[in-house]
Amino acid sequence: MAGIPEETHVILQKLAQMEYREMRLTKNNLAVKIPLEWSSRMGNEGGLAFYDVHNSDVIGSIFALNENADAQGIMAELEKRFVTQWNLVKTQSMEPPSSVIETVFVFQGRIAGVETRLLVGAGHTTPEKQILVVCAAPELWYRSYEPVFWDILKSVLKIG
């Protein structure tokens, strides 16, 4: 393991011992569980942004769209938010379905020159309001974080 930065070991150890806390997004009638040690910030529109304090390139957010976007519409929204172009890698149904997330997309692109993958869960709290849950990690770290991202998607519940 020579040549591997010490923080890599810390990150892998934290991933192996992941604990979660529930966050309530009352404006969007949602509850979600994110990793306990991750930093989070509520948005003005009732969304949530979060990231791993041990690996600040691993980020996520939850936000609502006032339209029903397909894969192309979601990609366009992500391109506005991340100022980069994304390629759709995969689309699948959420199995088992959560109470909110219906479809899961994997996108790939570059953020600040770093090849990055996004796991994006899309669903509805009402027929008019689409919710997106976005989890992103550099390609190098994606496989290590993917189980945590799936835990986040599976935890999204409708409240209220």
Tab-separated table of C-alpha atoms in Angstrom:
chain	number	residue	atom	x	y	z
A	1	MET	CA	0.000	0.000	0.000
A	2	ALA	CA	3.008	2.281	-0.350
A	3	GLY	CA	2.262	5.451	-2.232
A	4	ILE	CA	-1.420	5.612	-1.232
A	5	PRO	CA	-2.213	8.834	0.644
A	6	GLU	CA	-3.110	8.360	4.309
A	7	GLU	CA	-6.496	10.060	3.826
A	8	THR	CA	-7.463	7.221	1.463
A	9	HIS	CA	-7.356	4.807	4.384
A	10	VAL	CA	-9.473	7.183	6.496
A	11	ILE	CA	-12.085	7.477	3.732
A	12	LEU	CA	-12.302	3.708	3.206
A	13	GLN	CA	-12.586	3.113	6.955
A	14	LYS	CA	-15.389	5.707	7.227
A	15	LEU	CA	-17.240	4.082	4.300
A	16	ALA	CA	-17.051	0.685	5.997
A	17	GLN	CA	-18.564	2.092	9.211
A	18	MET	CA	-21.199	4.387	7.693
A	19	GLU	CA	-24.002	5.617	9.936
A	20	TYR	CA	-26.894	7.794	8.799
A	21	ARG	CA	-29.048	10.640	10.105
A	22	GLU	CA	-32.486	11.650	8.895
A	23	MET	CA	-33.034	15.048	7.337
A	24	ARG	CA	-36.529	16.462	6.794
A	25	LEU	CA	-37.161	18.671	3.783
A	26	THR	CA	-40.570	19.968	4.822
A	27	LYS	CA	-41.031	22.338	1.842
A	28	ASN	CA	-40.787	19.314	-0.460
A	29	ASN	CA	-42.540	16.875	1.930
A	30	LEU	CA	-39.491	14.580	2.039
A	31	ALA	CA	-37.286	12.795	4.503
A	32	VAL	CA	-33.899	11.371	3.540
A	33	LYS	CA	-31.038	9.717	5.369
A	34	ILE	CA	-27.546	11.013	4.670
A	35	PRO	CA	-24.260	9.916	6.238
A	36	LEU	CA	-23.926	11.132	9.816
A	37	GLU	CA	-20.529	12.812	9.408
A	38	TRP	CA	-21.266	14.508	6.091
A	39	SER	CA	-21.854	18.234	6.004
A	40	SER	CA	-25.245	19.464	4.792
A	41	ARG	CA	-27.008	22.708	4.048
A	42	MET	CA	-30.692	23.356	3.442
A	43	GLY	CA	-31.524	25.363	0.332
A	44	ASN	CA	-33.902	28.317	0.025
A	45	GLU	CA	-36.304	26.316	-2.164
A	46	GLY	CA	-36.508	23.432	0.318
A	47	GLY	CA	-33.720	21.346	-1.192
A	48	LEU	CA	-30.599	19.965	0.425
A	49	ALA	CA	-26.904	19.988	-0.486
A	50	PHE	CA	-24.445	17.617	1.176
A	51	TYR	CA	-20.850	16.401	0.893
A	52	ASP	CA	-18.336	14.074	2.509
A	53	VAL	CA	-16.088	16.124	4.818
A	54	HIS	CA	-13.298	13.563	4.249
A	55	ASN	CA	-13.553	13.754	0.440
A	56	SER	CA	-15.003	17.101	-0.650
A	57	ASP	CA	-15.243	15.940	-4.298
A	58	VAL	CA	-18.074	13.615	-3.203
A	59	ILE	CA	-21.210	15.734	-3.232
A	60	GLY	CA	-24.957	15.436	-3.438
A	61	SER	CA	-28.142	17.422	-3.587
A	62	ILE	CA	-31.893	17.062	-3.557
A	63	PHE	CA	-34.100	19.514	-5.390
A	64	ALA	CA	-37.500	19.817	-7.019
A	65	LEU	CA	-38.373	20.559	-10.626
A	66	ASN	CA	-41.727	22.054	-11.536
A	67	GLU	CA	-41.935	19.867	-14.604
A	68	ASN	CA	-41.789	16.198	-15.477
A	69	ALA	CA	-38.404	15.835	-17.134
A	70	ASP	CA	-37.235	12.759	-19.032
A	71	ALA	CA	-33.561	11.706	-19.196
A	72	GLN	CA	-32.752	14.513	-21.673
A	73	GLY	CA	-34.511	17.116	-19.498
A	74	ILE	CA	-32.715	15.901	-16.391
A	75	MET	CA	-29.395	16.008	-18.255
A	76	ALA	CA	-30.118	19.602	-19.355
A	77	GLU	CA	-30.901	20.585	-15.736
A	78	LEU	CA	-27.675	18.945	-14.517
A	79	GLU	CA	-25.674	20.714	-17.236
A	80	LYS	CA	-26.997	24.071	-15.973
A	81	ARG	CA	-26.168	23.257	-12.358
A	82	PHE	CA	-22.725	21.716	-12.947
A	83	VAL	CA	-21.751	23.757	-16.042
A	84	THR	CA	-20.580	20.655	-17.870
A	85	GLN	CA	-21.901	18.187	-20.411
A	86	TRP	CA	-23.091	14.787	-19.250
A	87	ASN	CA	-23.401	11.472	-21.042
A	88	LEU	CA	-26.147	9.058	-20.026
A	89	VAL	CA	-24.488	5.757	-19.061
A	90	LYS	CA	-27.466	3.783	-17.757
A	91	THR	CA	-31.165	4.037	-16.838
A	92	GLN	CA	-32.990	1.608	-14.574
A	93	SER	CA	-36.113	1.334	-12.453
A	94	MET	CA	-35.684	1.614	-8.711
A	95	GLU	CA	-35.771	-1.908	-7.277
A	96	PRO	CA	-37.463	-2.203	-4.898
A	97	PRO	CA	-39.261	1.092	-5.488
A	98	SER	CA	-39.017	3.648	-2.702
A	99	SER	CA	-42.031	5.764	-1.878
A	100	VAL	CA	-40.630	8.570	-4.061
A	101	ILE	CA	-37.742	7.477	-6.309
A	102	GLU	CA	-38.964	5.687	-9.442
A	103	THR	CA	-36.090	5.820	-11.928
A	104	VAL	CA	-32.321	5.890	-11.504
A	105	PHE	CA	-29.865	7.333	-14.020
A	106	VAL	CA	-26.079	7.165	-14.168
A	107	PHE	CA	-24.387	10.088	-15.933
A	108	GLN	CA	-20.713	10.627	-16.645
A	109	GLY	CA	-18.880	13.896	-17.326
A	110	ARG	CA	-16.057	16.152	-16.194
A	111	ILE	CA	-16.179	18.566	-13.270
A	112	ALA	CA	-13.144	20.862	-13.095
A	113	GLY	CA	-11.249	18.433	-15.329
A	114	VAL	CA	-12.033	15.382	-13.151
A	115	GLU	CA	-13.985	12.488	-14.698
A	116	THR	CA	-17.091	12.234	-12.499
A	117	ARG	CA	-20.107	9.920	-12.234
A	118	LEU	CA	-23.538	10.905	-11.012
A	119	LEU	CA	-26.153	8.554	-9.601
A	120	VAL	CA	-29.459	10.404	-10.002
A	121	GLY	CA	-32.760	9.242	-8.558
A	122	ALA	CA	-35.905	10.781	-10.037
A	123	GLY	CA	-39.418	10.575	-8.660
A	124	HIS	CA	-42.473	12.552	-7.611
A	125	THR	CA	-44.030	13.844	-4.409
A	126	THR	CA	-47.050	15.037	-6.430
A	127	PRO	CA	-47.898	14.516	-10.105
A	128	GLU	CA	-46.689	18.085	-10.790
A	129	LYS	CA	-43.507	18.074	-8.678
A	130	GLN	CA	-40.525	15.984	-9.718
A	131	ILE	CA	-37.751	15.374	-7.189
A	132	LEU	CA	-34.129	14.705	-8.148
A	133	VAL	CA	-31.589	13.199	-5.776
A	134	VAL	CA	-28.077	13.650	-7.171
A	135	CYS	CA	-24.997	11.900	-5.770
A	136	ALA	CA	-21.618	12.554	-7.418
A	137	ALA	CA	-18.118	11.160	-7.020
A	138	PRO	CA	-14.949	11.253	-9.079
A	139	GLU	CA	-14.679	8.158	-11.290
A	140	LEU	CA	-11.762	6.953	-9.137
A	141	TRP	CA	-14.009	6.867	-6.037
A	142	TYR	CA	-17.414	6.084	-7.543
A	143	ARG	CA	-17.444	2.319	-6.896
A	144	SER	CA	-16.445	2.853	-3.257
A	145	TYR	CA	-19.257	5.372	-2.706
A	146	GLU	CA	-21.941	3.716	-4.837
A	147	PRO	CA	-23.418	1.620	-1.955
A	148	VAL	CA	-23.749	4.803	0.143
A	149	PHE	CA	-25.414	6.599	-2.774
A	150	TRP	CA	-27.912	3.729	-3.122
A	151	ASP	CA	-28.623	3.883	0.637
A	152	ILE	CA	-29.425	7.584	0.235
A	153	LEU	CA	-31.768	6.948	-2.726
A	154	LYS	CA	-33.555	4.086	-0.958
A	155	SER	CA	-34.102	6.216	2.155
A	156	VAL	CA	-36.091	8.990	0.425
A	157	LEU	CA	-39.613	9.003	1.840
A	158	LYS	CA	-42.656	11.186	1.393
A	159	ILE	CA	-43.821	12.889	4.603
A	160	GLY	CA	-46.752	15.065	5.527
